[in-house]
Coordinates of C-alpha atoms in Angstrom, one line a residue:
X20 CA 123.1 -7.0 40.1
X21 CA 125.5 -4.1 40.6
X22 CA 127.8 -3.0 43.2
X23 CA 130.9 -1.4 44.1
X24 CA 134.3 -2.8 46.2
X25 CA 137.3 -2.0 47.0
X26 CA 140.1 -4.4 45.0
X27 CA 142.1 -4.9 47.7
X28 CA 139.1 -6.5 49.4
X29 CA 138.2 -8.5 46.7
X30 CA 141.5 -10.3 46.0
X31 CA 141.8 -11.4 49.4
X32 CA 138.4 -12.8 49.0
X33 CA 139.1 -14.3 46.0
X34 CA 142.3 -16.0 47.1
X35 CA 140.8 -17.8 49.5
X36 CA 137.3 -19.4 48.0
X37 CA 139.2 -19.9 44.3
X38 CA 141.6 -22.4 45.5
X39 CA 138.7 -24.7 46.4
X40 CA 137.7 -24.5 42.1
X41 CA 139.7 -27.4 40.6
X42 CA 141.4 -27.0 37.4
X43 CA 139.7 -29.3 35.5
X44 CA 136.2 -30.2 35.8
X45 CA 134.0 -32.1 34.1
X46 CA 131.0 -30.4 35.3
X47 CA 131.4 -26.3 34.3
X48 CA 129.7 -24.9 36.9
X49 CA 131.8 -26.1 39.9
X50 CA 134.5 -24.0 37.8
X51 CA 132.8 -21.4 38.8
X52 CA 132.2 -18.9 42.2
X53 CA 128.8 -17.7 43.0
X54 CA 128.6 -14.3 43.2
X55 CA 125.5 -13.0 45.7
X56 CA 125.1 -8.9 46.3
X57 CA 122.7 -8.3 48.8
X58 CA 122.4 -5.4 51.8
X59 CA 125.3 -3.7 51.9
X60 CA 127.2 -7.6 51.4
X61 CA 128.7 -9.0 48.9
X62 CA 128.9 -13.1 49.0
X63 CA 131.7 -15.3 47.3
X64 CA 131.1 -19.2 47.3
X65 CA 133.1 -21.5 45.6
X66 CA 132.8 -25.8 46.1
X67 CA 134.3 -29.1 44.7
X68 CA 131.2 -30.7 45.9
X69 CA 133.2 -32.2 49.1
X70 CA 134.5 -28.9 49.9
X71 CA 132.9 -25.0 50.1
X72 CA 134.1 -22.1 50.8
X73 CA 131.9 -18.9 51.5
X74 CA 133.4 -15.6 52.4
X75 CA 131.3 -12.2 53.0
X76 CA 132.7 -8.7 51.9
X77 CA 131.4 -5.4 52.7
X78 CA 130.3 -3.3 49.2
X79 CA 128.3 -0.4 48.0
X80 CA 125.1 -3.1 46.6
X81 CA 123.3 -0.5 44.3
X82 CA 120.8 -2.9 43.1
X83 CA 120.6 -6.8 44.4
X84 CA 121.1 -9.7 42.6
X85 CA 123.4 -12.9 42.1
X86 CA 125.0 -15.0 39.0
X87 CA 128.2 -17.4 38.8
X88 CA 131.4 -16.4 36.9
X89 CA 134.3 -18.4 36.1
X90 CA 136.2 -18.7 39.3
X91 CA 140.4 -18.8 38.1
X92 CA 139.7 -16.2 35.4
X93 CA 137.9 -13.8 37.6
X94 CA 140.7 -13.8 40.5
X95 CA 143.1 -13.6 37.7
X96 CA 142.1 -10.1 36.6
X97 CA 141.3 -9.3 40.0
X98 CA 144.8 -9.7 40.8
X99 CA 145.8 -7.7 37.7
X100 CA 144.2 -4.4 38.2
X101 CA 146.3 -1.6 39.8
X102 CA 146.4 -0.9 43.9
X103 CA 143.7 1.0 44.9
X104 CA 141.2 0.8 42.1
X105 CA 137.6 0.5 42.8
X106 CA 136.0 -2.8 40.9
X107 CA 132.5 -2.1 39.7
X108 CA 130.4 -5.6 38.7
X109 CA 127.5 -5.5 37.2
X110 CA 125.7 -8.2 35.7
X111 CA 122.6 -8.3 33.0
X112 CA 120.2 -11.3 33.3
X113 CA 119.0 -10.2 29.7
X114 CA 123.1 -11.4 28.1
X115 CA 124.0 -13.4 31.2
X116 CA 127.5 -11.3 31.1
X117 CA 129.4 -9.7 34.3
X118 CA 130.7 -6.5 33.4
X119 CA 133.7 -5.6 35.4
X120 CA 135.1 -2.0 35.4
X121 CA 138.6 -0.2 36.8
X122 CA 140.2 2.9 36.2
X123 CA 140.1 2.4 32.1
X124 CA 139.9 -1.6 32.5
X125 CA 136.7 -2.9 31.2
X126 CA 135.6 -6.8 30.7
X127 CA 132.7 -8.8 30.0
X128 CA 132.8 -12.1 31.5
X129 CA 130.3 -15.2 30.2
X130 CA 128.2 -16.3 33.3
X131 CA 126.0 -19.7 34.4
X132 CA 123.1 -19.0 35.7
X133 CA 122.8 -19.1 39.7
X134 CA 120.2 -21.7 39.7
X135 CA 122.8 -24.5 38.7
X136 CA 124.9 -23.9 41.4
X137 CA 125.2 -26.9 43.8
X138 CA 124.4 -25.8 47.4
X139 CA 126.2 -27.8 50.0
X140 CA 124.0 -28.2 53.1
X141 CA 126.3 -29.0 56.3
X142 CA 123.1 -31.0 57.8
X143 CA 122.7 -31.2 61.6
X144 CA 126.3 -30.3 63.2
X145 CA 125.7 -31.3 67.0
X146 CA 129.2 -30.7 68.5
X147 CA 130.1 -26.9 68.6
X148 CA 132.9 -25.3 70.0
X149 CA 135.5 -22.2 70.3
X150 CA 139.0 -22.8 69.4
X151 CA 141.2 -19.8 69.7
X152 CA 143.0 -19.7 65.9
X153 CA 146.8 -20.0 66.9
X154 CA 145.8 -23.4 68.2
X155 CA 144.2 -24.3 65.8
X156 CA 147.0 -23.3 63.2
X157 CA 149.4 -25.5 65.7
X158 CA 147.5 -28.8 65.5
X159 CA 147.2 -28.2 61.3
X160 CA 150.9 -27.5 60.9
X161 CA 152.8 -29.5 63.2
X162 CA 150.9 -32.5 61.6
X163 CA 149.8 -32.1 58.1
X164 CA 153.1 -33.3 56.7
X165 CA 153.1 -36.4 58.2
X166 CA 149.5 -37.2 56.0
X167 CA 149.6 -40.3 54.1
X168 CA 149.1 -39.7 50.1
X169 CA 148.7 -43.1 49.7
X170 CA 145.4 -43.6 48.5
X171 CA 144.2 -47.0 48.8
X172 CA 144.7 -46.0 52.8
X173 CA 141.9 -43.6 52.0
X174 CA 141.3 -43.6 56.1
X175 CA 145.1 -42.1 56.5
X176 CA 144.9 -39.1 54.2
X177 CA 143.7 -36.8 56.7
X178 CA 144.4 -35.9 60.4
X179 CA 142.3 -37.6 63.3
X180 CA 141.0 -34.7 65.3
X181 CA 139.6 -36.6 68.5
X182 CA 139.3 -35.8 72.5
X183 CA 141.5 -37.7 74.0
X184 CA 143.2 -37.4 77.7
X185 CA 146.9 -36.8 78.7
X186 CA 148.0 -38.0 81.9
X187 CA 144.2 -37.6 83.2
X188 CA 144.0 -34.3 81.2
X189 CA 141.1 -34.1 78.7
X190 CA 142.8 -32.7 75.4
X191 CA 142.0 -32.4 72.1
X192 CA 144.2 -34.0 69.8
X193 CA 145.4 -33.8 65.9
X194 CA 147.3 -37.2 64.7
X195 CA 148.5 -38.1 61.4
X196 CA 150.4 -40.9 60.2
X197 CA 151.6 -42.5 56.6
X198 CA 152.7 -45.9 57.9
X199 CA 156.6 -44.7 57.9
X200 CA 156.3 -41.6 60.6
X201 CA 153.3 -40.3 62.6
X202 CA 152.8 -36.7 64.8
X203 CA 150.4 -36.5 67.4
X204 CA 150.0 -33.1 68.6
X205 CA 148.0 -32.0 71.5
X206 CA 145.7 -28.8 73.1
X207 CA 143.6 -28.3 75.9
X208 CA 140.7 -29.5 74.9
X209 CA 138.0 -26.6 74.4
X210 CA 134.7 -25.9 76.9
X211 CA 132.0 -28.1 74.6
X212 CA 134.2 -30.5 73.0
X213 CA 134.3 -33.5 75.1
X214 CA 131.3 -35.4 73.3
X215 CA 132.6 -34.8 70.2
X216 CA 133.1 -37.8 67.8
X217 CA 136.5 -38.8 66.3
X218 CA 136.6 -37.6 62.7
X219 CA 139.4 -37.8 60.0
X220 CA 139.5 -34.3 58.4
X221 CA 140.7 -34.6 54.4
X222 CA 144.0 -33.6 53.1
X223 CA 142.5 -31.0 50.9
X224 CA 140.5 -29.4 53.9
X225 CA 143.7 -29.3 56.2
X226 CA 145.7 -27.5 53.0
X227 CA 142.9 -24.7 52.5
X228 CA 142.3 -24.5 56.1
X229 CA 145.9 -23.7 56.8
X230 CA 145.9 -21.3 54.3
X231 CA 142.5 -19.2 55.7
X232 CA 144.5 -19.8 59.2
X233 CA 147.5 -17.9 57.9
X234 CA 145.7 -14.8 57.6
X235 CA 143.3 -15.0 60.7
X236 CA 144.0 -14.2 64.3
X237 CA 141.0 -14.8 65.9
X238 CA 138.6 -17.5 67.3
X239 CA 137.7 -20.2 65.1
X240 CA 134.3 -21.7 65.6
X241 CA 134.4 -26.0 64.9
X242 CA 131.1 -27.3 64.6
X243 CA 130.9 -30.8 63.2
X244 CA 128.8 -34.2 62.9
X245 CA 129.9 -37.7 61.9
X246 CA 130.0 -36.7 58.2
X247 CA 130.5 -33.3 58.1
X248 CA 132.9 -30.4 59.6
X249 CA 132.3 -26.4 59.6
X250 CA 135.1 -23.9 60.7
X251 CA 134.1 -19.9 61.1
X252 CA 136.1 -17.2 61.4
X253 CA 134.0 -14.5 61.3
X254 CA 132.4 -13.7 57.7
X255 CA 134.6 -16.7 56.4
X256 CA 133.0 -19.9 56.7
X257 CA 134.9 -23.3 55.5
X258 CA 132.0 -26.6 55.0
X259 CA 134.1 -30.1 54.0
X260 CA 132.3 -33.8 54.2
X261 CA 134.7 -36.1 56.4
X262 CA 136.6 -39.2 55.9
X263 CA 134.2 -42.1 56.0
X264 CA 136.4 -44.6 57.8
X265 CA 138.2 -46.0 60.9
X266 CA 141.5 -44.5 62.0
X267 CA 143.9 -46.9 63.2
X268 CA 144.7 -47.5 66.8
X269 CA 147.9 -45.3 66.5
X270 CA 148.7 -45.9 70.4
X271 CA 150.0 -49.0 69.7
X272 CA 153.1 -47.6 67.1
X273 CA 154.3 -45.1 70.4
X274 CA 156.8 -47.3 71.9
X275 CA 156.7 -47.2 75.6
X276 CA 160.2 -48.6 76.9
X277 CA 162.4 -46.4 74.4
X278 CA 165.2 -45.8 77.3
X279 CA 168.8 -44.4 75.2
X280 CA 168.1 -40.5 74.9
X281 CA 169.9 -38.2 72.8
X282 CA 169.6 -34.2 73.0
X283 CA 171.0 -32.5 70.0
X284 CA 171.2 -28.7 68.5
X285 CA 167.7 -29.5 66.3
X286 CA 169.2 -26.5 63.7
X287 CA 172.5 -28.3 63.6
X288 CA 171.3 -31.9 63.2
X289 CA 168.9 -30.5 60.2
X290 CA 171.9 -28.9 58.5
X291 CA 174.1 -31.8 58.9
X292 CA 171.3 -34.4 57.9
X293 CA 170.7 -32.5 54.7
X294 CA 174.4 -31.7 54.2
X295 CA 175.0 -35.6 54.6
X296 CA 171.5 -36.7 52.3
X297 CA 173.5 -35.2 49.2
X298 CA 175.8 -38.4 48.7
X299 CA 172.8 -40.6 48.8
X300 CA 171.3 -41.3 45.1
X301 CA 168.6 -43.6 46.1
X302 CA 164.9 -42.4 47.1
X303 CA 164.9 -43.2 50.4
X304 CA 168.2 -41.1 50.8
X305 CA 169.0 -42.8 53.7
X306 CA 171.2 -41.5 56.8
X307 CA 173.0 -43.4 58.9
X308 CA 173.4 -42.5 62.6
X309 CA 176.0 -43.7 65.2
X310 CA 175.3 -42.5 68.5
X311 CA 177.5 -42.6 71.4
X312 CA 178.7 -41.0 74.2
X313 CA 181.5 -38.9 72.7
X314 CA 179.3 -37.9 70.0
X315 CA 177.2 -38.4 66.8
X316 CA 178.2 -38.8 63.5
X317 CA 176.1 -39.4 60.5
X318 CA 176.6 -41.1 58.1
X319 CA 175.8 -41.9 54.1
X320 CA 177.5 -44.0 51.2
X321 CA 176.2 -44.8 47.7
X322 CA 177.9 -46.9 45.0
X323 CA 177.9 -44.1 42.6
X324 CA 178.6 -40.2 44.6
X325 CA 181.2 -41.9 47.3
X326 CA 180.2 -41.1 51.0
X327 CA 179.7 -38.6 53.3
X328 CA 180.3 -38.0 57.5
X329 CA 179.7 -35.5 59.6
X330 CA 180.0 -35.3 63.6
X331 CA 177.6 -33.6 66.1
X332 CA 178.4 -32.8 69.6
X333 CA 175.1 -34.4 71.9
X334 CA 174.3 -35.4 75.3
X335 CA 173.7 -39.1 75.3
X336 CA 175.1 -41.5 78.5
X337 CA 173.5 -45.0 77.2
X338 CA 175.2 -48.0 75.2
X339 CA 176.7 -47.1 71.2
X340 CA 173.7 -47.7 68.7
X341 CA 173.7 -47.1 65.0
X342 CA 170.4 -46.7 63.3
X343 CA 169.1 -45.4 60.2
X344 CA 166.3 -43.2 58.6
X345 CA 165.3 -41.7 56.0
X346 CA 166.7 -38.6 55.5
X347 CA 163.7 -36.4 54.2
X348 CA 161.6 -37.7 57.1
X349 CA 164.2 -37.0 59.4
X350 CA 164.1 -33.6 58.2
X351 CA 160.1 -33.3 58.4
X352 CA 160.0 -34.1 61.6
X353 CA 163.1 -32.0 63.1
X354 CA 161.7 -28.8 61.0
X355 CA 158.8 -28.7 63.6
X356 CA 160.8 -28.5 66.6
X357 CA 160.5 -24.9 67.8
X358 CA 163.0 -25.6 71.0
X359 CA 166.6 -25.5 70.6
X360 CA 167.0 -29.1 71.2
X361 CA 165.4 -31.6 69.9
X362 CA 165.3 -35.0 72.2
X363 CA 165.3 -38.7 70.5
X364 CA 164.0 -41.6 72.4
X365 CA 165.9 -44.9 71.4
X366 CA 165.4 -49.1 71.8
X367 CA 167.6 -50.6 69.5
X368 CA 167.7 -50.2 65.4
X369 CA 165.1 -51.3 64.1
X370 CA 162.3 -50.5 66.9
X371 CA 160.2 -47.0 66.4
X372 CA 162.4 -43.9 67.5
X373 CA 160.3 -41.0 69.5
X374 CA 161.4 -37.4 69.1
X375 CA 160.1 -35.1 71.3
X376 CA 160.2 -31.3 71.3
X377 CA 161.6 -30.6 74.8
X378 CA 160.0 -26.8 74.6
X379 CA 156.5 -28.4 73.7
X380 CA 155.1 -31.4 75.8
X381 CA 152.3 -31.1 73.8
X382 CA 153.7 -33.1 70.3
X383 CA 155.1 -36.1 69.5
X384 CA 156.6 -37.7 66.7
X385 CA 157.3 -41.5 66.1
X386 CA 159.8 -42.5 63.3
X387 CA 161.1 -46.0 62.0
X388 CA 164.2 -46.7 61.3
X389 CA 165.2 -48.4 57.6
X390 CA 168.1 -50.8 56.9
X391 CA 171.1 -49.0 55.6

């Protein structure tokens, strides 16, 4: 094998398939990308065995061929070589070495032979359809932190991408939940889509697949079975296996007769919740909040640091309530409001709170309170 390509090309490249390699593994070869030069392509694939990655790069292929180098070490010097240089690869069967040349840079790099390189067949993938990629970015961020790391809930470390209707409006819908908060986020749901099965996409998948979103701004192709999931974007193509398991009946956590409302500045209330969370030592660093009609103030006391208070102007006509969270989801959740409110939906302290971004009928969050 030997070919030419650009640097710039190749770290990108790189960037994205090496982050699938694990650090540590126990089998060598899934520490390493596959490396396949044919036409006028160069192929990078990279797996974890539940995961793969494959990306296709344009390069000058003088003579076709393919071997596996170790993935972290490769992208490493990749990364190190000056702007602008031209990487030349060129590996000999004979040594089983990868030579790689730039500018005055030479190294030879030990390689596993091709043949040992576990291919991960996506199967039969009978739901397929188009999903422009700054919705799909949407559904991935506005939930992902709300992903349970819990893992003996194995079924809740991943978001439930389902079809699902809205007020008689089929949608597609992204939902994630750890037991303490849950986001539900919603998007039209894409021509092809409605027989698609409910499927629990892994926390690792969302992570990578919000990072390949960052960089694209096209159409994402989802094709996808009951075990398996593709996304495409163009020469980029990202395989995972699914969550085997049953996602809870998260309906039945939205509270439907939440009827005290409170609209508040949502940069404000972050500032103040955080400014507030200092005095509390515990884990939970709880937050207390006394709404009424005169105005918020939050609230936070621990036995060691002293206490803390802070008021917030809000529009809010029902009865006085005090209620309490914890502060770091409180701060989750009000991060992802892009309006200049956000609006809380209140029963009483200890039944699940709603907050709802009044510029985005399409998410929902659901919070419960804590004793404080």
């Amino acid at each position: 094998m030997k070919l030419t390509i650009e640097r710039a090309v190749l770290l990108t490249a790189l960037s994205h398939v090496q982050s699938v390699v694990e650090r540590r593994n126990t089998i060598p070869i899934l520490s390493n990308v596959l490396l396949e030069a044919e036409g006028e392509k160069l192929a990078l694939t990279a797996t974890d065995l539940d995961i793969a990655v494959v990306e296709k790069l344009a390069a000058k292929v003088s003579k076709p061929g393919a071997t596996t180098v170790a993935a972290h070490t490769f992208y490493d010097i990749v990364r190190k070589l000056p702007d602008g240089s031209e990487v030349e690869l060129t590996y000999s069967a004979s040594d089983q070495r990868l030579e790689l040349r730039a500018g005055r840079s030479s190294f030879k790099l030990s390689c596993l032979p091709k043949e040992d390189f576990p291919v991960m067949a996506p199967g039969e993938l009978p739901n397929s359809f188009p999903l422009p990629a700054d919705q799909l970015r949407r559904l991935v961020d506005k939930t992902r932190f709300a992903i349970s790391t819990e893992e003996t809930r194995y079924y809740l470390n991943g978001i439930y991408l389902h079809a699902a209707a809205s007020a008689g409006v089929p949608m597609l819908r992204a939902v994630a939940t750890d037991g303490h908060r849950l986001a539900r986020v919603e998007t039209p749901l894409p021509t092809g889509a409605s027989g698609m099965p409910g499927v629990i996409v892994p926390r690792k998948t969302v992570n990578e697949l919000q990072k390949l979103l960052d960089g694209s701004g096209a159409e994402v192709r989802i094709e996808l079975s009951d075990t398996k999931i593709r996304f495409t974007f163009g020469d980029l193509v990202l395989v995972s296996k699914l969550i085997d398991g049953s996602f809870p009946e998260y309906e039945r956590v939205i509270p439907r007769e939440n009827d005290k409302v409170m609209e508040v500045d949502s940069k404000a209330f972050s500032a103040a919740v955080d400014r507030v969370a200092t005095i509390s030592t515990e884990k939970s660093r709880a937050v207390k909040l006394t709404l009424k009609p005169e105005g918020l103030e939050l609230s936070a006391t621990s036995p060691d640091q002293g206490s803390a208070t802070e008021q917030l102007t809000i529009a809010y006509s029902a009865a006085p309530i005090e209620v309490g969270y914890n502060s770091r989801y409180l701060l989750d959740i009000a991060g992802q409001i892009e309006g200049e409110n956000a609006r809380f939906l209140l029963a009483d302290a200890l039944a699940p709170t709603i907050v709802r971004d009044p510029a985005d009928d399409g998410v929902l969050y659901v919070l419960m309170p804590m004793r404080v």
